[in-house]
mmCIF file of N, CA and C in Angstrom:
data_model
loop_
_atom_site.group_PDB
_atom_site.id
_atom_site.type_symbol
_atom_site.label_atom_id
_atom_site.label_comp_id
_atom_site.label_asym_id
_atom_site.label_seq_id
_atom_site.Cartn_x
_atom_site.Cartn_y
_atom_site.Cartn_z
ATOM 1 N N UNK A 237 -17.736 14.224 31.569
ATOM 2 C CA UNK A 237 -18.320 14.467 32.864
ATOM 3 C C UNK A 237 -19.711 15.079 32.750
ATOM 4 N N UNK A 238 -19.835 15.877 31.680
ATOM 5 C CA UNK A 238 -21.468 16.246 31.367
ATOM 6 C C UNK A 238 -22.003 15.367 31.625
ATOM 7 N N UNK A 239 -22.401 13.645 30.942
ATOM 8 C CA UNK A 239 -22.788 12.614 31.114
ATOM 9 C C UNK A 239 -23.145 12.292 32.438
ATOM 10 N N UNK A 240 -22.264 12.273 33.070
ATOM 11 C CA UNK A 240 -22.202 11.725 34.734
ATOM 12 C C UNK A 240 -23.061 13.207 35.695
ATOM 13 N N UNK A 241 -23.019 14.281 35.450
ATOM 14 C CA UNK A 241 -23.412 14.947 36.054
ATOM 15 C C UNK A 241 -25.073 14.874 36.086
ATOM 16 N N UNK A 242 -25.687 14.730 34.932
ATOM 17 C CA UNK A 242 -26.984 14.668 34.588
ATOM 18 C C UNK A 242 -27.333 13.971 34.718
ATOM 19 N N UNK A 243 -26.784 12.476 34.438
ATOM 20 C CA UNK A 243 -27.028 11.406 35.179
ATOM 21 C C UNK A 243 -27.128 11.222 37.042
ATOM 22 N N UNK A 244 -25.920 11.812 37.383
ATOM 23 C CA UNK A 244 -26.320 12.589 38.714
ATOM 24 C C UNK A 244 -27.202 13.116 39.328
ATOM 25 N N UNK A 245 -28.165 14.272 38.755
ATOM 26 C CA UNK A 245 -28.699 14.686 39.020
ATOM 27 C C UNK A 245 -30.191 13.949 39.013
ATOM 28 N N UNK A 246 -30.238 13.098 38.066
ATOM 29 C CA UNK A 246 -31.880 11.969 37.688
ATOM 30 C C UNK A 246 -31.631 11.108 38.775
ATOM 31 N N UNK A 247 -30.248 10.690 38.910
ATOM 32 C CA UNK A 247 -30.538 9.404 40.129
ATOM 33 C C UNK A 247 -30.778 10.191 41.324
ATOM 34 N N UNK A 248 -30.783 11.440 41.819
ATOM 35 C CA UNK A 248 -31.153 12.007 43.171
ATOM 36 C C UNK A 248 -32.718 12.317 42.638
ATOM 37 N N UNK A 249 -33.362 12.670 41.575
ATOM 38 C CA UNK A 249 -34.510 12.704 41.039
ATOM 39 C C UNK A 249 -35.203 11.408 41.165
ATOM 40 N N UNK A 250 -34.505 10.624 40.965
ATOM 41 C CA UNK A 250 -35.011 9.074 41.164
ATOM 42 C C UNK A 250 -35.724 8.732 42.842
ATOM 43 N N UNK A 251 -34.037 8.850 43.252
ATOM 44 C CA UNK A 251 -34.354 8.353 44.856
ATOM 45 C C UNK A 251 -35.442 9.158 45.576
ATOM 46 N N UNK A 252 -35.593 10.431 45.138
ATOM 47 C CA UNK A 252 -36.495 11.223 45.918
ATOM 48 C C UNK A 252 -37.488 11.755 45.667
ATOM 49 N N UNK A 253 -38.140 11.543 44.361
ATOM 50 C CA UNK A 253 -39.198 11.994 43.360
ATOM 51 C C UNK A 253 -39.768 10.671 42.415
ATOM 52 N N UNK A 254 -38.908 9.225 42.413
ATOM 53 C CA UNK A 254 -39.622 8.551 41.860
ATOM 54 C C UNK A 254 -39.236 8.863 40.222
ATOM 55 N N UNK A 255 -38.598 9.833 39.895
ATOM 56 C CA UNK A 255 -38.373 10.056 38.465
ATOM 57 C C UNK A 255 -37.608 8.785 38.039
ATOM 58 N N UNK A 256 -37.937 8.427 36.625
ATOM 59 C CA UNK A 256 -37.415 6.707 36.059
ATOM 60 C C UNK A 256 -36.773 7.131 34.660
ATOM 61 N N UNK A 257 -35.770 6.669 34.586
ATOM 62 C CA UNK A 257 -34.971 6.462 33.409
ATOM 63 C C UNK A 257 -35.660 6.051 31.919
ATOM 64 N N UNK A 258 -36.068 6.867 31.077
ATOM 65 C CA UNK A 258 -36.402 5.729 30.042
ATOM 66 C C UNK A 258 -36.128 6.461 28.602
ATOM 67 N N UNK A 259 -36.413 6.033 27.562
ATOM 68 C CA UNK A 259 -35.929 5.929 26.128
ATOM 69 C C UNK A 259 -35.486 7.458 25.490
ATOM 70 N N UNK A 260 -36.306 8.306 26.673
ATOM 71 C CA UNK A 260 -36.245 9.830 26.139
ATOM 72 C C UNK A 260 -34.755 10.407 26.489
ATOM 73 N N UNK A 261 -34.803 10.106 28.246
ATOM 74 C CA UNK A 261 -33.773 10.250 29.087
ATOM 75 C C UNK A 261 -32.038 9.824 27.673
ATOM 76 N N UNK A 262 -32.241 8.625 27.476
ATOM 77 C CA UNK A 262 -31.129 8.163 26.806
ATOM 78 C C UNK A 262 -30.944 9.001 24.972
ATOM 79 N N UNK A 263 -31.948 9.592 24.719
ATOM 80 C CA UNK A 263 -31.428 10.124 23.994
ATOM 81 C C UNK A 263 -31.258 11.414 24.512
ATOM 82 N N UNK A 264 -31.721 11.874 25.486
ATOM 83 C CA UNK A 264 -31.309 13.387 25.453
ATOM 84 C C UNK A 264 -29.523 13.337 26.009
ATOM 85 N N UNK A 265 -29.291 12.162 26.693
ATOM 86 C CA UNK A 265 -27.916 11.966 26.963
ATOM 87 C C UNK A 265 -27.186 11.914 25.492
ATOM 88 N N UNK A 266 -27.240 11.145 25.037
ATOM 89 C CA UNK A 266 -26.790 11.095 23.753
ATOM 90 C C UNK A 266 -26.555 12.617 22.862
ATOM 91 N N UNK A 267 -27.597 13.125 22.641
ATOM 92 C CA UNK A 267 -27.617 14.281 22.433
ATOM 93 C C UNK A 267 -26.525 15.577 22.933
ATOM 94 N N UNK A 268 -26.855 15.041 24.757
ATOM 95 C CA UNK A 268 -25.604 15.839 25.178
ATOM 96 C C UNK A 268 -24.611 15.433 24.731
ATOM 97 N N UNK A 269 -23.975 14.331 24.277
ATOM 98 C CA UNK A 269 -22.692 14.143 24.317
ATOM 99 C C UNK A 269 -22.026 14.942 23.220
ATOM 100 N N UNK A 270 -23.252 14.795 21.879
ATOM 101 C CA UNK A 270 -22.954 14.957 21.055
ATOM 102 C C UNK A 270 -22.997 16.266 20.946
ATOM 103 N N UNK A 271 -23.518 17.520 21.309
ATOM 104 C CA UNK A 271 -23.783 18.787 21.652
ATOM 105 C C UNK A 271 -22.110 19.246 22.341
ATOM 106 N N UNK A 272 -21.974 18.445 23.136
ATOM 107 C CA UNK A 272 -20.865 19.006 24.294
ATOM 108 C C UNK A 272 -19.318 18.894 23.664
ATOM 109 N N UNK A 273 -19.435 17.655 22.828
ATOM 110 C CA UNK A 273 -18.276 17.476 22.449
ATOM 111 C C UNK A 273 -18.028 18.646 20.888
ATOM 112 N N UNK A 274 -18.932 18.593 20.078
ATOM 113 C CA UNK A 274 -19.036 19.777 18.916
ATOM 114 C C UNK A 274 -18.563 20.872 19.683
ATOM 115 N N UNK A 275 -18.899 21.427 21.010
ATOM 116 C CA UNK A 275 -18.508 22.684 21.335
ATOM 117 C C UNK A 275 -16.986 22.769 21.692
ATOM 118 N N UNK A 276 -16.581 21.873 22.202
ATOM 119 C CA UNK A 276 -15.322 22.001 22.578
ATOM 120 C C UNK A 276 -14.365 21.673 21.124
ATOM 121 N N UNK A 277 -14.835 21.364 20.697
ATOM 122 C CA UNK A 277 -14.177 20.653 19.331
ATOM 123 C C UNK A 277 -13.449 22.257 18.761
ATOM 124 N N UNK A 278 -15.051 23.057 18.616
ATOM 125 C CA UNK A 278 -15.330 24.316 17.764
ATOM 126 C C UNK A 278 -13.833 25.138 18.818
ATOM 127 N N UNK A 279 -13.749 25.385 20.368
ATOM 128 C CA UNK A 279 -12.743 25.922 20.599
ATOM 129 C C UNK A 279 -11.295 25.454 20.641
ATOM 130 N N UNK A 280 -11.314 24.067 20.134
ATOM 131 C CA UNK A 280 -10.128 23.701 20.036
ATOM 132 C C UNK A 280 -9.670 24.050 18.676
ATOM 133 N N UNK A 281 -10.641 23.867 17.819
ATOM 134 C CA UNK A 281 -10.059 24.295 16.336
ATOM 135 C C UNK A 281 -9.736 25.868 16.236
ATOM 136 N N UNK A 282 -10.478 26.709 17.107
ATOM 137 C CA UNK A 282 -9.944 27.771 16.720
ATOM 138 C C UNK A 282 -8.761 27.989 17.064
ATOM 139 N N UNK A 283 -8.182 27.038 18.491
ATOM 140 C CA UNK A 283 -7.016 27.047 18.862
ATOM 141 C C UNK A 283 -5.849 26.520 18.002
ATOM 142 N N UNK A 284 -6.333 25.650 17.385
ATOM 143 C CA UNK A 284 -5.208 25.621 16.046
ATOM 144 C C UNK A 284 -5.050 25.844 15.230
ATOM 145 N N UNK A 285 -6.542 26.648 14.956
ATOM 146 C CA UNK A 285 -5.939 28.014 14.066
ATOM 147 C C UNK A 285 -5.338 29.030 14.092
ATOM 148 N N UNK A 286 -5.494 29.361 15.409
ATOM 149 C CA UNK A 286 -4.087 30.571 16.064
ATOM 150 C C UNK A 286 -2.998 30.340 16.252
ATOM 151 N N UNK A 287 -2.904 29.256 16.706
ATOM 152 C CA UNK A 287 -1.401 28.267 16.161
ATOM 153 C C UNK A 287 -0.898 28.908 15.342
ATOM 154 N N UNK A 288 -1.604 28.458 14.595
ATOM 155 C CA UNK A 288 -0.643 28.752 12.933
ATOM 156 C C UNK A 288 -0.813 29.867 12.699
ATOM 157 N N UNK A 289 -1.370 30.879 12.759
ATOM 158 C CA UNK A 289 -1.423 32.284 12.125
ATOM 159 C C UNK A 289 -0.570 33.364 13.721
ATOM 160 N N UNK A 290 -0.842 33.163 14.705
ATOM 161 C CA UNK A 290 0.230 34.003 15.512
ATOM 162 C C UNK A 290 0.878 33.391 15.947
ATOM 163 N N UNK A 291 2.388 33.796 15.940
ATOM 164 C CA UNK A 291 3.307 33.406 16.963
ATOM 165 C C UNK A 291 3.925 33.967 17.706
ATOM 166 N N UNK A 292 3.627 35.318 17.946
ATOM 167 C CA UNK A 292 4.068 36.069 19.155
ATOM 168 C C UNK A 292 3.326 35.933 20.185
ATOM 169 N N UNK A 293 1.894 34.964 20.756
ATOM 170 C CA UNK A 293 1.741 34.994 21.974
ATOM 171 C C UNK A 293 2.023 33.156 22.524
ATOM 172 N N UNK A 294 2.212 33.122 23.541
ATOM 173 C CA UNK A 294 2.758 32.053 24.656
ATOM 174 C C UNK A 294 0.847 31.047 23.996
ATOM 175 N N UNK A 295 1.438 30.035 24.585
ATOM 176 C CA UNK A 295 0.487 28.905 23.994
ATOM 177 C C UNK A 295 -0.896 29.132 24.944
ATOM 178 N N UNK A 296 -0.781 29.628 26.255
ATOM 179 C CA UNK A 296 -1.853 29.938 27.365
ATOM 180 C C UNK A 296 -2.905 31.476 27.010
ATOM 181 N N UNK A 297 -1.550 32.273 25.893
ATOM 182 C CA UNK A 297 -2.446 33.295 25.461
ATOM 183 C C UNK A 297 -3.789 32.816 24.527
ATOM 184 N N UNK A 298 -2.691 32.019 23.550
ATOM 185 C CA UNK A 298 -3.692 31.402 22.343
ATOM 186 C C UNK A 298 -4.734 31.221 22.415
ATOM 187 N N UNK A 299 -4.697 30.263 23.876
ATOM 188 C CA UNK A 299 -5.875 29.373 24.190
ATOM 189 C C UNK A 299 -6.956 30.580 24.795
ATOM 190 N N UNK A 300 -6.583 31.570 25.772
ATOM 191 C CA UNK A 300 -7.117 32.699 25.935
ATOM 192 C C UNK A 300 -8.219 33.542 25.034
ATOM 193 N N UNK A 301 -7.192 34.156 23.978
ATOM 194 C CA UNK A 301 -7.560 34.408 22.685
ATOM 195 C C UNK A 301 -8.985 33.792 22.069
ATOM 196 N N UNK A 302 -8.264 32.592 22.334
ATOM 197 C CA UNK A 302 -9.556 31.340 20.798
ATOM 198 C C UNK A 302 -11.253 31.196 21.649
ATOM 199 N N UNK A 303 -10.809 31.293 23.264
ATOM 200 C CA UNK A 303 -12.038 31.038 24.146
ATOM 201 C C UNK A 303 -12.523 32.671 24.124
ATOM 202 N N UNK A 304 -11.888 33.777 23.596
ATOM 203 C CA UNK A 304 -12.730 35.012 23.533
ATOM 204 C C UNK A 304 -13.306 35.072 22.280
ATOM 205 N N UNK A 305 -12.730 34.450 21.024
ATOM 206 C CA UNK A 305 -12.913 34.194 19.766
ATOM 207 C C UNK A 305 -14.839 33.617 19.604
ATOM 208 N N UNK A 306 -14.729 32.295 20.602
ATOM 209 C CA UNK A 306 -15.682 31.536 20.167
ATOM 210 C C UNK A 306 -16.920 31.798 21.739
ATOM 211 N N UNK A 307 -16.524 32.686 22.343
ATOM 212 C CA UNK A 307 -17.324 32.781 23.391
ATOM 213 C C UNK A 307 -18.595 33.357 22.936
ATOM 214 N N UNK A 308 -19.231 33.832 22.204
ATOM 215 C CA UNK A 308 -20.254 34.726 21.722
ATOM 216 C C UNK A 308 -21.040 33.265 21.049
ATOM 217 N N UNK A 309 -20.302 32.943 20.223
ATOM 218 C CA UNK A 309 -20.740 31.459 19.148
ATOM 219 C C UNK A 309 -21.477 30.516 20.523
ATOM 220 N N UNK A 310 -20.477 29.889 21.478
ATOM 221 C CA UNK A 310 -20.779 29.560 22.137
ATOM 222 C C UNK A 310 -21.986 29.198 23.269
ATOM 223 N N UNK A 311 -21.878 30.860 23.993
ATOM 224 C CA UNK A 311 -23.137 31.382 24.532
ATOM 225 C C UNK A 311 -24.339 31.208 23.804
ATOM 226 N N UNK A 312 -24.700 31.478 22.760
ATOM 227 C CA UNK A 312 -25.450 31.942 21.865
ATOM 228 C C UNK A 312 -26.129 30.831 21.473
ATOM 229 N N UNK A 313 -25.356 29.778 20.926
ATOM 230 C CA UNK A 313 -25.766 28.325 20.713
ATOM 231 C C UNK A 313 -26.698 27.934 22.012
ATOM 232 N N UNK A 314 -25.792 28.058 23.087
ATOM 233 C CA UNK A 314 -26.895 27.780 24.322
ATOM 234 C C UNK A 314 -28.214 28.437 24.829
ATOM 235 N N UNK A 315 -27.800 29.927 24.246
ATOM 236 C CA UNK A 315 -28.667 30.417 24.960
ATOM 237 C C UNK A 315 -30.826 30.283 24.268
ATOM 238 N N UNK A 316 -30.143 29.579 22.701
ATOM 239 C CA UNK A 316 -31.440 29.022 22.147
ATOM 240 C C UNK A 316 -32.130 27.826 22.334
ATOM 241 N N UNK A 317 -31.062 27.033 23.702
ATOM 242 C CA UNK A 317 -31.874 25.769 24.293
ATOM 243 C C UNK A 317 -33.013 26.765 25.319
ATOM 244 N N UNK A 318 -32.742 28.067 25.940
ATOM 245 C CA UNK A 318 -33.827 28.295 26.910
ATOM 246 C C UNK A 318 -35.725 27.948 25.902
ATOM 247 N N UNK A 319 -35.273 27.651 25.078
ATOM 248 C CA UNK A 319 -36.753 27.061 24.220
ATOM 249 C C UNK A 319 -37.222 26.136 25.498
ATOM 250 N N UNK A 320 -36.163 25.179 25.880
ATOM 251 C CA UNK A 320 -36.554 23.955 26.535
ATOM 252 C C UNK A 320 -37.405 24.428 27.785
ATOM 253 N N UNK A 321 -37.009 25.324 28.251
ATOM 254 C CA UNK A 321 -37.737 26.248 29.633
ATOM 255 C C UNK A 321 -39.181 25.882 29.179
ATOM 256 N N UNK A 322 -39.307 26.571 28.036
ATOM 257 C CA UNK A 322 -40.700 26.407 27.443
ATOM 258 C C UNK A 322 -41.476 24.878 27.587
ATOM 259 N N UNK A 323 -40.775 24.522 26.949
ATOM 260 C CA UNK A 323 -41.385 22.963 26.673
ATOM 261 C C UNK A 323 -41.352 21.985 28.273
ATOM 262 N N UNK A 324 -40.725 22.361 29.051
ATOM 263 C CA UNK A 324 -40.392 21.805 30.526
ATOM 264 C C UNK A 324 -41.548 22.604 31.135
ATOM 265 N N UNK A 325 -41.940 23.711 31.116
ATOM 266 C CA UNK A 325 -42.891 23.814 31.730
ATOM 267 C C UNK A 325 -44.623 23.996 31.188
ATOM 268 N N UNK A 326 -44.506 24.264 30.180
ATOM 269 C CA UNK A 326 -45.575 24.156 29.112
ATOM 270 C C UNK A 326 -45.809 22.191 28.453
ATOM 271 N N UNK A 327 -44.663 21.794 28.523
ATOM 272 C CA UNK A 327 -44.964 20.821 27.335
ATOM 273 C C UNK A 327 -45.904 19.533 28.424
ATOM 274 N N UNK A 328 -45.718 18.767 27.613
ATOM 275 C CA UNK A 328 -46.742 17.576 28.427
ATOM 276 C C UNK A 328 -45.743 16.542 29.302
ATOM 277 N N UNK A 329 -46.157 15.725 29.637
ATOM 278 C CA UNK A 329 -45.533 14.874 30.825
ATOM 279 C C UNK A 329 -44.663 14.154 30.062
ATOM 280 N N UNK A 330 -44.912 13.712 28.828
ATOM 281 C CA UNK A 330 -44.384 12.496 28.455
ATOM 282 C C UNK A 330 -42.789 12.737 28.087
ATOM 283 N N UNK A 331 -42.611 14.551 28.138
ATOM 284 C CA UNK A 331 -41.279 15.161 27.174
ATOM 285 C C UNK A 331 -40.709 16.083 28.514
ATOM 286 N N UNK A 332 -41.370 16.111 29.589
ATOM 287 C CA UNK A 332 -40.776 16.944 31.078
ATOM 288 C C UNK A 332 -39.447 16.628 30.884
ATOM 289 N N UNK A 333 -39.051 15.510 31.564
ATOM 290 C CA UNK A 333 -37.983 14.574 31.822
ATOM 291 C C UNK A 333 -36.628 15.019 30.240
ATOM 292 N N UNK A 334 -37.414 14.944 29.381
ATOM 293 C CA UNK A 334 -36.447 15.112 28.407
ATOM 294 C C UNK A 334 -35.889 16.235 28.564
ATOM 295 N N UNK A 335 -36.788 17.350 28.213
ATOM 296 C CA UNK A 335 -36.540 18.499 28.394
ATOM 297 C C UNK A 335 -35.744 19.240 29.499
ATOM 298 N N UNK A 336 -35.903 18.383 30.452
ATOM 299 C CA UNK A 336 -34.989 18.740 32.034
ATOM 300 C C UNK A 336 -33.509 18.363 31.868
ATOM 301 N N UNK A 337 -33.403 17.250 30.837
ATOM 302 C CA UNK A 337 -32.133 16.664 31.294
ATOM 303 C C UNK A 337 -31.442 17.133 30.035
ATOM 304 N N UNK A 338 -32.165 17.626 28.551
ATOM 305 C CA UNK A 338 -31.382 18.659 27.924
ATOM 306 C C UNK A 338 -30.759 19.731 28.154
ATOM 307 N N UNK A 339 -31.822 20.542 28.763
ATOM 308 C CA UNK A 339 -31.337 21.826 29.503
ATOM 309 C C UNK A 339 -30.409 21.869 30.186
ATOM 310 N N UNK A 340 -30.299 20.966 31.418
ATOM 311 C CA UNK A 340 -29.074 20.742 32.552
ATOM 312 C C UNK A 340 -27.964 20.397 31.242
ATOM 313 N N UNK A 341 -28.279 19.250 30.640
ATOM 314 C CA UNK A 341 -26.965 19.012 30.147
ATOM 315 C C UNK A 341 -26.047 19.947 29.420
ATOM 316 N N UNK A 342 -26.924 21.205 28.729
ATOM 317 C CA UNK A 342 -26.411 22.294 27.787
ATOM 318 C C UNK A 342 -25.960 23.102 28.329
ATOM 319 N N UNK A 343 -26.488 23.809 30.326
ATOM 320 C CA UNK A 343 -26.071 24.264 30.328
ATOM 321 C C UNK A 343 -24.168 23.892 31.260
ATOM 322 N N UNK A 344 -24.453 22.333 31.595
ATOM 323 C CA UNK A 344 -23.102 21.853 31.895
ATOM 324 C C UNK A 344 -22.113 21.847 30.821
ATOM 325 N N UNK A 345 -22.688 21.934 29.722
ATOM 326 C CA UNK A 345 -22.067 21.322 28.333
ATOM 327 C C UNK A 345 -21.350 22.873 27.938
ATOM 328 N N UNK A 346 -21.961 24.205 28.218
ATOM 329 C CA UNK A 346 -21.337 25.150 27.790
ATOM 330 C C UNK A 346 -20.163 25.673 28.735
ATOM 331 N N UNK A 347 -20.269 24.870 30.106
ATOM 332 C CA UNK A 347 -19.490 25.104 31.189
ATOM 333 C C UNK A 347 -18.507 24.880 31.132
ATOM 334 N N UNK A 348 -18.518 23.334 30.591
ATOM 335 C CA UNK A 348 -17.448 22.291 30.653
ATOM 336 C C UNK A 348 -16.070 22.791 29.685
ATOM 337 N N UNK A 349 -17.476 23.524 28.035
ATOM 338 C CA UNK A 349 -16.352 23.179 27.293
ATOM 339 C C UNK A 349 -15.516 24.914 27.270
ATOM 340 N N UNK A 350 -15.967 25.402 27.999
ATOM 341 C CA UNK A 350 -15.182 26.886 28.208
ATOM 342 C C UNK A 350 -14.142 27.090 29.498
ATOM 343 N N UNK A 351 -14.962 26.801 30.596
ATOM 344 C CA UNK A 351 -14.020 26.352 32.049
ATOM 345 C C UNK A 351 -13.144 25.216 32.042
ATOM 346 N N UNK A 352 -13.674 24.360 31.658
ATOM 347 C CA UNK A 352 -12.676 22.741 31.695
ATOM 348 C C UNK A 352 -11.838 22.130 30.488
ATOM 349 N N UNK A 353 -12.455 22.299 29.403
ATOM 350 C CA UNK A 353 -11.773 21.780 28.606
ATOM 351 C C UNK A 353 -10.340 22.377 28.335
ATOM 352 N N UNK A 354 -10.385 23.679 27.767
ATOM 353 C CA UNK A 354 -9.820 24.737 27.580
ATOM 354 C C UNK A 354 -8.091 24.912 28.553
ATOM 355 N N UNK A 355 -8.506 25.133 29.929
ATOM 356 C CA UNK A 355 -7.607 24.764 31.224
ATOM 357 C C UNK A 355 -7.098 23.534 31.022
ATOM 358 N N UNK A 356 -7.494 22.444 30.326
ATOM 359 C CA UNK A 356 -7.408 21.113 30.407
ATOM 360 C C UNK A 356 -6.153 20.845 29.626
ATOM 361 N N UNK A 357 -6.920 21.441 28.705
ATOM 362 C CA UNK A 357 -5.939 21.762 27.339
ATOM 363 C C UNK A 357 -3.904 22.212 27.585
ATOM 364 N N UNK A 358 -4.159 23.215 28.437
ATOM 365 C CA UNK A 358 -3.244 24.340 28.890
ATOM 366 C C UNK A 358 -2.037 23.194 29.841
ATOM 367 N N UNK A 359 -2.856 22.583 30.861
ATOM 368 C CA UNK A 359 -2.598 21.792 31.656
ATOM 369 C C UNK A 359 -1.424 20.779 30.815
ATOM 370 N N UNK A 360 -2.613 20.250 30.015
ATOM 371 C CA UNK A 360 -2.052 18.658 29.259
ATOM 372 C C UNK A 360 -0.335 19.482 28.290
ATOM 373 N N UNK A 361 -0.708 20.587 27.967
ATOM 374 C CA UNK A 361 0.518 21.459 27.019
ATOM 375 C C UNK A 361 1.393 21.477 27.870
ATOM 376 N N UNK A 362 0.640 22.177 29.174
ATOM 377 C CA UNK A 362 2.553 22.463 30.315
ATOM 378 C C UNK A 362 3.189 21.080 30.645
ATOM 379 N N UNK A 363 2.814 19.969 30.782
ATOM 380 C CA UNK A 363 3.194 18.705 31.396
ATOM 381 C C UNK A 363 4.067 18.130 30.213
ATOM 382 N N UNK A 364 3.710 18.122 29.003
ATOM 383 C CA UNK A 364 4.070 17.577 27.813
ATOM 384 C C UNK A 364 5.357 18.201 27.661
ATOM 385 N N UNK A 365 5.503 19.711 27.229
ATOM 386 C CA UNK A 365 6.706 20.662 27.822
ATOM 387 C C UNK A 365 7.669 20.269 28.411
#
């Protein structure tokens, strides 16, 4: 959904600013994907690493646990895209667009994989149950 959101956001950039899709746009998507999915990856593994090393808390603690574990890692990773601030408003025309749709995407991308994935996770465990 990172994907679709940023993409979201260029096509209302489009319709109402004239902003156009092109070669930069598609890699900074790309980029997100690949950014967004590493992060969630990173809190799922810690989640199965608590797996295996505790078993006195309920599977919703775990997941609890592993998202306080990797929340610092997390944040932190993101919080060295605010570079892009820089380059979005300093940089030149030709890298605006890029730079806009990195930023949005990183900071959907740190959203996703702490609020959504995580719950997602919890969700997909109780149903399976």
């Amino acid at each position: 959904h990172n994907v679709l959101i940023v993409t979201g956001v260029f096509s209302i950039l489009g319709h109402f600013w004239g902003v156009q899709i092109d070669a930069y746009f598609i890699t900074a998507i790309l980029t997100l994907l690949g950014f967004s999915v590493h992060d969630t990856i990173v809190t799922f593994d810690r989640t199965r690493e608590n797996l295996n090393r505790r078993q006195d808390q309920t599977f919703e603690g775990m997941v609890n646990t592993s998202i306080n574990e990797t929340l610092v890692r997390s944040l932190n990773t993101s919080f060295t895209a605010f570079v892009l601030l820089a380059v979005l408003l300093f940089g030149g025309e030709s890298v605006r667009y890029f730079a806009l749709a990195l930023f949005l995407g990183i900071i959907v991308g740190t959203y996703s994989s702490i609020y959504i994935a995580s719950p997602l996770l919890v969700e997909i465990y109780r149903r399976q149950k």
